[in-house]
CSV table of C-alpha atoms and ligand atoms in Angstrom, one decimal:
chain,number,residue,atom,x,y,z
A,45,UNK,CA,-31.2,87.3,-60.3
A,46,UNK,CA,-27.8,86.5,-58.9
A,47,UNK,CA,-28.0,89.3,-56.3
A,48,UNK,CA,-30.9,90.9,-54.4
A,49,UNK,CA,-29.4,94.1,-53.0
A,50,UNK,CA,-26.9,96.8,-53.9
A,51,UNK,CA,-25.0,98.7,-51.2
A,52,UNK,CA,-23.5,102.0,-52.3
A,53,UNK,CA,-20.7,104.0,-50.8
A,54,UNK,CA,-21.7,107.7,-50.9
A,55,UNK,CA,-18.7,110.0,-51.5
A,56,UNK,CA,-17.1,109.3,-54.9
A,57,UNK,CA,-19.9,107.0,-56.0
A,58,UNK,CA,-23.2,108.7,-55.6
A,59,UNK,CA,-21.8,112.2,-55.3
A,60,UNK,CA,-18.6,114.1,-54.9
A,61,UNK,CA,-17.6,115.8,-51.6
A,62,UNK,CA,-13.8,115.2,-51.9
A,63,UNK,CA,-13.2,118.9,-52.7
A,64,UNK,CA,-15.2,120.1,-49.7
A,65,UNK,CA,-13.3,117.7,-47.4
A,66,UNK,CA,-10.1,118.9,-48.9
A,67,UNK,CA,-10.9,122.6,-48.4
A,68,UNK,CA,-12.1,122.1,-44.8
A,69,UNK,CA,-9.1,119.9,-43.8
A,70,UNK,CA,-6.7,122.3,-45.6
A,71,UNK,CA,-8.1,125.3,-43.6
A,72,UNK,CA,-7.5,123.4,-40.3
A,73,UNK,CA,-4.0,122.2,-41.4
A,74,UNK,CA,-3.0,125.8,-42.5
A,75,UNK,CA,-4.2,127.2,-39.2
A,76,UNK,CA,-2.1,124.6,-37.3
A,77,UNK,CA,0.9,125.1,-39.6
A,78,UNK,CA,0.8,121.5,-40.9
A,79,UNK,CA,1.6,120.6,-44.5
A,80,UNK,CA,-1.4,119.1,-46.3
A,81,UNK,CA,-2.0,118.4,-50.0
A,82,UNK,CA,-4.3,116.6,-52.4
A,83,UNK,CA,-2.2,113.4,-52.2
A,84,UNK,CA,-2.6,113.3,-48.4
A,85,UNK,CA,-6.3,114.1,-48.9
A,86,UNK,CA,-6.6,111.0,-51.2
A,87,UNK,CA,-5.6,108.8,-48.2
A,88,UNK,CA,-8.6,110.1,-46.3
A,89,UNK,CA,-11.2,108.6,-48.7
A,90,UNK,CA,-13.4,106.1,-46.9
A,91,UNK,CA,-11.6,106.8,-43.6
A,92,UNK,CA,-13.5,108.1,-40.5
A,93,UNK,CA,-13.2,111.7,-39.4
A,94,UNK,CA,-11.0,111.0,-36.4
A,95,UNK,CA,-8.8,108.6,-38.4
A,96,UNK,CA,-8.5,111.3,-41.1
A,97,UNK,CA,-7.3,113.8,-38.4
A,98,UNK,CA,-4.7,111.3,-37.2
A,99,UNK,CA,-3.3,111.0,-40.8
A,100,UNK,CA,-3.1,114.9,-41.0
A,101,UNK,CA,-1.4,115.1,-37.6
A,102,UNK,CA,1.3,112.7,-38.8
A,103,UNK,CA,3.0,115.8,-40.2
A,104,UNK,CA,2.8,117.7,-36.9
A,105,UNK,CA,5.6,118.0,-34.4
A,106,UNK,CA,3.1,118.8,-31.6
A,107,UNK,CA,1.4,116.1,-29.6
A,108,UNK,CA,-2.2,117.1,-29.0
A,109,UNK,CA,-4.5,115.9,-26.3
A,110,UNK,CA,-7.7,113.9,-27.1
A,111,UNK,CA,-9.7,117.0,-26.1
A,112,UNK,CA,-7.8,119.2,-28.6
A,113,UNK,CA,-8.2,116.6,-31.3
A,114,UNK,CA,-11.9,116.5,-30.8
A,115,UNK,CA,-12.0,120.3,-31.0
A,116,UNK,CA,-10.1,120.1,-34.3
A,117,UNK,CA,-12.4,117.5,-35.8
A,118,UNK,CA,-15.4,119.7,-34.8
A,119,UNK,CA,-13.8,122.8,-36.3
A,120,UNK,CA,-13.3,120.9,-39.6
A,121,UNK,CA,-16.8,119.4,-39.6
A,122,UNK,CA,-18.5,122.8,-38.9
A,123,UNK,CA,-16.6,124.3,-41.8
A,124,UNK,CA,-17.4,121.3,-44.0
A,125,UNK,CA,-21.1,121.4,-43.1
A,126,UNK,CA,-21.2,125.1,-44.1
A,127,UNK,CA,-19.8,124.0,-47.5
A,128,UNK,CA,-22.4,121.2,-47.8
A,129,UNK,CA,-25.1,123.9,-47.9
A,130,UNK,CA,-23.9,124.6,-51.5
A,131,UNK,CA,-25.0,121.1,-52.6
A,132,UNK,CA,-28.3,120.6,-54.4
A,133,UNK,CA,-30.0,118.2,-56.8
A,134,UNK,CA,-27.6,119.5,-59.4
A,135,UNK,CA,-24.9,117.6,-57.7
A,136,UNK,CA,-26.7,114.3,-58.6
A,137,UNK,CA,-25.8,113.4,-62.1
A,138,UNK,CA,-28.4,112.2,-64.6
A,139,UNK,CA,-26.3,109.0,-65.0
A,140,UNK,CA,-26.5,108.2,-61.3
A,141,UNK,CA,-30.2,109.1,-61.0
A,142,UNK,CA,-31.2,107.1,-64.0
A,143,UNK,CA,-29.1,104.0,-63.0
A,144,UNK,CA,-30.5,104.1,-59.5
A,145,UNK,CA,-34.1,104.3,-60.9
A,146,UNK,CA,-33.4,101.4,-63.3
A,147,UNK,CA,-32.0,99.2,-60.5
A,148,UNK,CA,-35.1,99.9,-58.4
A,149,UNK,CA,-37.3,99.0,-61.4
A,150,UNK,CA,-35.3,95.7,-61.7
A,151,UNK,CA,-36.4,94.9,-58.1
A,152,UNK,CA,-33.1,95.3,-56.1
A,153,UNK,CA,-33.1,96.5,-52.6
A,154,UNK,CA,-30.9,99.6,-52.4
A,155,UNK,CA,-28.8,100.7,-49.4
A,156,UNK,CA,-26.1,103.2,-48.5
A,157,UNK,CA,-22.9,102.1,-46.7
A,158,UNK,CA,-20.8,105.2,-45.9
A,159,UNK,CA,-18.3,106.1,-43.2
A,160,UNK,CA,-19.7,109.6,-43.1
A,161,UNK,CA,-21.7,110.9,-40.2
A,162,UNK,CA,-23.1,113.6,-42.6
A,163,UNK,CA,-24.7,111.0,-44.9
A,164,UNK,CA,-28.3,112.0,-44.2
A,165,UNK,CA,-27.5,115.7,-44.7
A,166,UNK,CA,-25.8,115.0,-48.0
A,167,UNK,CA,-28.6,112.7,-49.3
A,168,UNK,CA,-31.1,115.4,-48.4
A,169,UNK,CA,-29.1,118.1,-50.2
A,170,UNK,CA,-29.0,116.1,-53.4
A,171,UNK,CA,-32.6,115.0,-53.3
A,172,UNK,CA,-32.2,111.4,-52.3
A,173,UNK,CA,-33.3,111.8,-48.7
A,174,UNK,CA,-36.1,109.3,-49.0
A,175,UNK,CA,-34.8,107.1,-51.8
A,176,UNK,CA,-32.8,104.3,-50.2
A,177,UNK,CA,-34.3,101.3,-48.4
A,178,UNK,CA,-31.7,101.6,-45.7
A,179,UNK,CA,-28.8,103.8,-44.6
A,180,UNK,CA,-25.8,102.5,-42.8
A,181,UNK,CA,-23.3,105.2,-42.0
A,182,UNK,CA,-20.8,106.7,-39.6
A,183,UNK,CA,-23.4,107.1,-36.9
A,184,UNK,CA,-24.1,103.3,-36.5
A,185,UNK,CA,-20.6,101.9,-36.6
A,186,UNK,CA,-17.5,101.7,-34.3
A,187,UNK,CA,-15.0,100.5,-36.9
A,188,UNK,CA,-14.5,102.3,-40.1
A,189,UNK,CA,-13.5,100.8,-43.6
A,190,UNK,CA,-11.5,98.6,-44.3
A,191,UNK,CA,-13.4,97.0,-41.5
A,192,UNK,CA,-16.6,95.5,-43.1
A,193,UNK,CA,-18.9,96.7,-40.3
A,194,UNK,CA,-20.7,99.5,-42.2
A,195,UNK,CA,-21.6,97.0,-45.1
A,196,UNK,CA,-22.6,94.2,-42.7
A,197,UNK,CA,-25.0,96.6,-41.0
A,198,UNK,CA,-26.4,97.8,-44.3
A,199,UNK,CA,-27.0,94.1,-45.4
A,200,UNK,CA,-28.7,93.5,-42.0
A,201,UNK,CA,-30.9,96.6,-42.4
A,202,UNK,CA,-32.3,95.2,-45.7
A,203,UNK,CA,-32.4,91.6,-44.4
A,204,UNK,CA,-29.9,90.2,-46.8
A,205,UNK,CA,-26.8,88.1,-46.4
A,206,UNK,CA,-23.5,89.5,-47.7
A,207,UNK,CA,-23.5,86.9,-50.5
A,208,UNK,CA,-26.8,88.4,-51.8
A,209,UNK,CA,-25.4,91.9,-52.2
A,210,UNK,CA,-23.0,93.8,-54.4
A,211,UNK,CA,-21.1,96.7,-52.8
A,212,UNK,CA,-20.3,99.7,-55.1
A,213,UNK,CA,-17.1,101.5,-54.0
A,214,UNK,CA,-14.5,104.0,-55.3
A,215,UNK,CA,-11.9,103.7,-52.5
A,216,UNK,CA,-9.5,100.9,-51.9
A,217,UNK,CA,-10.3,100.8,-48.2
A,218,UNK,CA,-14.0,100.3,-49.2
A,219,UNK,CA,-13.3,97.6,-51.7
A,220,UNK,CA,-11.2,95.8,-49.1
A,221,UNK,CA,-14.1,96.2,-46.5
A,222,UNK,CA,-16.4,94.5,-49.1
A,223,UNK,CA,-13.9,91.7,-49.6
A,224,UNK,CA,-13.4,91.2,-45.9
A,225,UNK,CA,-17.2,91.1,-45.4
A,226,UNK,CA,-17.7,88.5,-48.2
A,227,UNK,CA,-19.5,90.9,-50.4
A,228,UNK,CA,-19.1,91.0,-54.2
A,229,UNK,CA,-17.7,94.4,-55.1
A,230,UNK,CA,-18.1,96.6,-58.1
A,231,UNK,CA,-15.3,99.1,-58.2
A,232,UNK,CA,-14.9,102.6,-59.8
A,233,UNK,CA,-11.6,104.4,-60.1
A,234,UNK,CA,-9.0,103.2,-57.6
A,235,UNK,CA,-11.4,100.5,-56.4
A,236,UNK,CA,-11.5,99.1,-59.9
A,237,UNK,CA,-7.8,98.3,-59.6
A,238,UNK,CA,-8.1,96.5,-56.3
A,239,UNK,CA,-7.1,92.8,-56.8
A,240,UNK,CA,-10.3,91.4,-55.1
A,241,UNK,CA,-12.8,93.7,-57.0
A,242,UNK,CA,-15.2,91.4,-58.8
A,243,UNK,CA,-16.6,93.9,-61.3
A,244,UNK,CA,-14.3,96.8,-62.4
A,245,UNK,CA,-16.5,99.6,-63.8
A,246,UNK,CA,-15.5,102.3,-66.2
A,247,UNK,CA,-18.5,104.4,-65.2
A,248,UNK,CA,-21.4,104.1,-62.8
A,249,UNK,CA,-24.0,103.1,-65.4
A,250,UNK,CA,-21.9,100.0,-66.2
A,251,UNK,CA,-23.6,98.6,-63.1
A,252,UNK,CA,-26.5,97.8,-65.3
A,253,UNK,CA,-24.4,95.3,-67.3
A,254,UNK,CA,-23.5,93.5,-64.1
A,255,UNK,CA,-26.9,93.4,-62.3
L,334,BG6,C1,-16.2,109.2,-46.1
L,334,BG6,C2,-15.2,110.1,-46.8
L,334,BG6,O1,-17.3,109.1,-46.8
L,334,BG6,O2,-16.6,109.9,-44.8
L,334,BG6,C3,-14.0,110.4,-45.9
L,334,BG6,O3,-14.7,109.4,-47.9
L,334,BG6,C4,-14.5,111.0,-44.6
L,334,BG6,O4,-13.1,111.2,-46.5
L,334,BG6,C5,-15.5,110.1,-43.9
L,334,BG6,O5,-13.4,111.3,-43.7
L,334,BG6,C6,-16.1,110.7,-42.7
L,334,BG6,O6,-16.9,111.8,-43.0
L,334,BG6,P1,-17.7,112.7,-41.9
L,334,BG6,O7,-18.7,113.4,-42.8
L,334,BG6,O8,-18.3,111.8,-40.9
L,334,BG6,O9,-16.7,113.6,-41.3
L,335,MG,MG1,-16.0,106.7,-51.5
């Protein structure tokens, strides 16, 4: 086997929370009178909560204090977490479930590498709370993607070197993080277009052709 482990991004790879992020940021932006649309939301993929807020505030004429910014991030997150309660095992596709099970059968160590501090909540909601061998997420990093920290920690948690792992990503920032960390990268969507992506995938189950 060329690789021993697979590190998965969460949002946009295992499940889809983009729409909830959008709705929650949109509610905050509307309240503050700041223009926000799906194109701006797209720039938030893979980016930490506070960095996302900074991107939204680029359109604001007001300069907010750190305390106010933290309150805004909390407001968005509380709203977002309410929305996450709607998620269930139905939000895990058969394709993703079957592919994960097959990779496990083939003997790979499987980990999560996500910028989200809500990773464990989301995994529990979709029925994967106890599935992965390790979880590296927004709670154990200081630098968010495209910094490779979240993937380096994931590899460390499963006792593998970056060269022994494939990262699966959908965001450009995540594919860049994989490249900067010396990981091979399998990319879906915009990450499939990234120049350093090793394995562009049309669909998640294409992973079985690579691994
Ligand atoms: C990433 C999302 O998974 O998590 C980003 O792609 C999000 O859009 C980031 O900003 C942080 O999420 P959370 O749940 O910690 O606010
Ligand atoms: Mg993603």
